[in-house]
C-alpha cells in the first residue's frame, strides 16, 4: 500500500536513475519494471552501467517479449520444419541507427521468420523491403499482445500498400 509508483514512459534516464538511487539510499526495495523482455530493445544497458558505477546491486528478470506474445495471440509459431528454423528480431532505422549489414532488406534475403519491432509507423517501407524476398501472403501486425488492449491485424501485402485488413481485438 505504501509503494510509490512512477510511470517511466514520461521520464528520462536521469530521472529514472534518481528514483532508484533515492530508494536505495532510503533502504527501500526498488523494482524497475520494463514492458516485454528488457533484453530486447529495453535500453537497460545504460541503466545497468550507471547502477554499476554507484555499486548498486540489481537483478535482471526476463520477461515475455512481445514477439513471443504475438505468436501466442495469433496462434502461430515462428519455426516450422522445411519452412523456417530461424527467427530474426529486428527493426527499421529510426531515432536509433541500424548497422548497414543488418538492414531489413538484407535480413529479409534469408527468408527466415521475422519479428519487426518499433516500425509500424513506417509500415509501407517495411512492406516494400519485405516484398523483395517474401511472397505476397498474409502477414500479421500485433500490438500490445500481452495487454488487455491488444490488437492483431492480419494483412495481405502487395507492392506499395497493405490491404485486406482484418482487426482482431483480444482482451477483457
Coordinates of C-alpha atoms in Angstrom, one line a residue:
X1 CA 0.0 0.0 0.0
X2 CA 2.9 2.4 0.7
X3 CA 4.6 1.6 -2.6
X4 CA 5.4 4.6 -4.8
X5 CA 4.7 4.0 -8.5
X6 CA 6.3 6.1 -11.2
X7 CA 5.4 6.0 -14.9
X8 CA 8.8 5.9 -16.5
X9 CA 7.3 6.4 -20.0
X10 CA 7.4 10.1 -19.2
X11 CA 10.8 10.1 -17.5
X12 CA 14.3 10.4 -18.9
X13 CA 17.2 8.2 -17.9
X14 CA 18.4 10.7 -15.3
X15 CA 15.0 10.9 -13.6
X16 CA 14.7 7.1 -13.5
X17 CA 18.1 6.7 -12.0
X18 CA 17.4 9.4 -9.4
X19 CA 14.3 7.5 -8.3
X20 CA 16.3 4.3 -8.0
X21 CA 19.2 5.8 -6.1
X22 CA 16.9 7.7 -3.7
X23 CA 15.0 4.5 -3.0
X24 CA 18.2 2.5 -2.4
X25 CA 19.5 5.3 -0.1
X26 CA 16.3 5.0 1.9
X27 CA 16.7 1.2 2.2
X28 CA 13.6 0.6 0.0
X29 CA 13.1 -2.3 -2.3
X30 CA 13.2 -0.8 -5.8
X31 CA 11.7 -2.6 -8.8
X32 CA 12.4 -1.1 -12.3
X33 CA 9.7 -2.8 -14.4
X34 CA 10.0 -2.8 -18.2
X35 CA 7.4 -3.9 -20.7
X36 CA 8.2 -7.1 -22.6
X37 CA 11.7 -8.6 -22.1
X38 CA 14.2 -5.9 -21.0
X39 CA 16.9 -7.5 -23.1
X40 CA 15.2 -6.8 -26.4
X41 CA 15.0 -3.0 -27.2
X42 CA 14.8 -2.5 -23.4
X43 CA 17.7 0.1 -23.2
X44 CA 18.7 -1.5 -19.9
X45 CA 22.5 -1.5 -20.6
X46 CA 22.8 2.3 -19.9
X47 CA 20.8 1.8 -16.6
X48 CA 23.0 -1.1 -15.5
X49 CA 26.2 0.8 -16.3
X50 CA 25.1 3.7 -14.0
X51 CA 24.0 1.3 -11.3
X52 CA 27.4 -0.4 -11.5
X53 CA 29.1 3.0 -11.2
X54 CA 27.1 3.6 -7.9
X55 CA 27.8 0.0 -6.7
X56 CA 24.1 -0.7 -6.6
X57 CA 23.3 -4.4 -6.9
X58 CA 20.5 -5.4 -9.2
X59 CA 18.9 -8.5 -10.8
X60 CA 17.6 -8.6 -14.3
X61 CA 14.4 -10.8 -14.5
X62 CA 13.5 -11.8 -18.1
X63 CA 10.0 -11.0 -19.3
X64 CA 7.9 -12.2 -22.2
X65 CA 8.9 -10.4 -25.3
X66 CA 6.2 -9.0 -27.5
X67 CA 7.2 -11.2 -30.4
X68 CA 6.5 -14.3 -28.3
X69 CA 3.3 -12.9 -27.0
X70 CA 2.3 -12.0 -30.6
X71 CA 2.9 -15.6 -31.8
X72 CA 0.6 -16.8 -29.0
X73 CA -2.0 -14.3 -29.8
X74 CA -2.2 -15.2 -33.5
X75 CA -1.8 -18.9 -32.7
X76 CA 1.2 -19.3 -35.0
X77 CA 4.7 -20.4 -34.4
X78 CA 7.9 -18.9 -35.9
X79 CA 9.6 -22.2 -36.7
X80 CA 8.2 -24.9 -38.9
X81 CA 10.1 -27.9 -40.4
X82 CA 11.0 -27.2 -44.0
X83 CA 9.8 -23.6 -43.7
X84 CA 12.0 -21.7 -41.3
X85 CA 14.2 -22.7 -38.4
X86 CA 15.4 -19.2 -37.7
X87 CA 13.7 -16.2 -36.1
X88 CA 15.2 -12.7 -36.8
X89 CA 14.3 -10.0 -34.4
X90 CA 15.0 -6.6 -35.9
X91 CA 13.7 -3.1 -36.6
X92 CA 13.8 -0.3 -39.1
X93 CA 16.2 2.5 -38.6
X94 CA 14.6 5.4 -36.8
X95 CA 15.9 7.5 -34.0
X96 CA 18.3 4.6 -33.3
X97 CA 20.5 3.7 -36.2
X98 CA 20.8 0.1 -37.5
X99 CA 24.1 -1.2 -38.7
X100 CA 24.3 -1.3 -42.5
X101 CA 24.8 -5.1 -42.6
X102 CA 21.6 -5.5 -40.5
X103 CA 19.3 -3.6 -42.9
X104 CA 15.8 -5.0 -43.1
X105 CA 16.2 -5.8 -46.8
X106 CA 19.4 -7.7 -46.2
X107 CA 17.9 -9.7 -43.3
X108 CA 14.8 -10.5 -45.4
X109 CA 17.0 -12.1 -48.0
X110 CA 17.4 -15.0 -45.6
X111 CA 13.6 -15.6 -45.8
X112 CA 13.6 -16.6 -42.2
X113 CA 10.7 -15.8 -39.8
X114 CA 10.9 -12.2 -38.7
X115 CA 9.7 -10.2 -35.8
X116 CA 10.0 -6.5 -36.7
X117 CA 9.8 -4.1 -33.7
X118 CA 9.2 -0.4 -33.4
X119 CA 8.4 0.1 -37.1
X120 CA 4.6 0.2 -37.5
X121 CA 4.7 3.9 -38.3
X122 CA 6.8 3.0 -41.4
X123 CA 4.7 0.1 -42.5
X124 CA 4.9 1.0 -46.2
X125 CA 8.7 0.9 -46.0
X126 CA 8.6 -2.4 -44.2
X127 CA 6.3 -3.9 -46.9
X128 CA 8.4 -2.6 -49.7
X129 CA 11.6 -4.1 -48.3
X130 CA 10.0 -7.5 -47.4
X131 CA 8.3 -8.0 -50.7
X132 CA 11.6 -8.1 -52.4
X133 CA 12.2 -11.5 -50.7
X134 CA 8.9 -12.8 -49.4
X135 CA 5.7 -13.9 -51.1
X136 CA 2.6 -11.8 -51.0
X137 CA 0.9 -14.0 -48.4
X138 CA -0.8 -12.9 -45.2
X139 CA 1.3 -11.3 -42.5
X140 CA 0.3 -10.0 -39.1
X141 CA 0.8 -6.8 -37.2
X142 CA 0.4 -7.3 -33.5
X143 CA 0.1 -4.5 -30.9
X144 CA 0.1 -4.9 -27.2
X145 CA -0.3 -8.7 -27.2
X146 CA 0.3 -9.1 -23.5
X147 CA -2.1 -6.3 -22.6
X148 CA -5.9 -6.2 -22.4
X149 CA -6.0 -3.6 -25.1
X150 CA -4.1 -5.7 -27.7
X151 CA -4.8 -5.6 -31.4
X152 CA -4.0 -8.1 -34.2
X153 CA -4.1 -7.0 -37.8
X154 CA -3.9 -9.8 -40.4
X155 CA -2.9 -8.1 -43.7
X156 CA -2.2 -9.2 -47.2
X157 CA 0.7 -7.2 -48.5
X158 CA 1.1 -6.0 -52.1
X159 CA 3.7 -3.8 -53.6
X160 CA 3.4 -0.3 -52.2
X161 CA 0.4 -0.9 -50.0
X162 CA -1.2 -3.2 -47.4
X163 CA -4.8 -4.1 -47.8
X164 CA -7.2 -6.8 -46.6
X165 CA -7.1 -5.7 -43.0
X166 CA -9.0 -7.8 -40.5
X167 CA -8.9 -6.5 -37.0
X168 CA -9.0 -8.9 -34.1
X169 CA -9.4 -7.4 -30.6
X170 CA -8.5 -9.8 -27.9
X171 CA -8.9 -8.5 -24.4
X172 CA -11.1 -8.0 -21.5

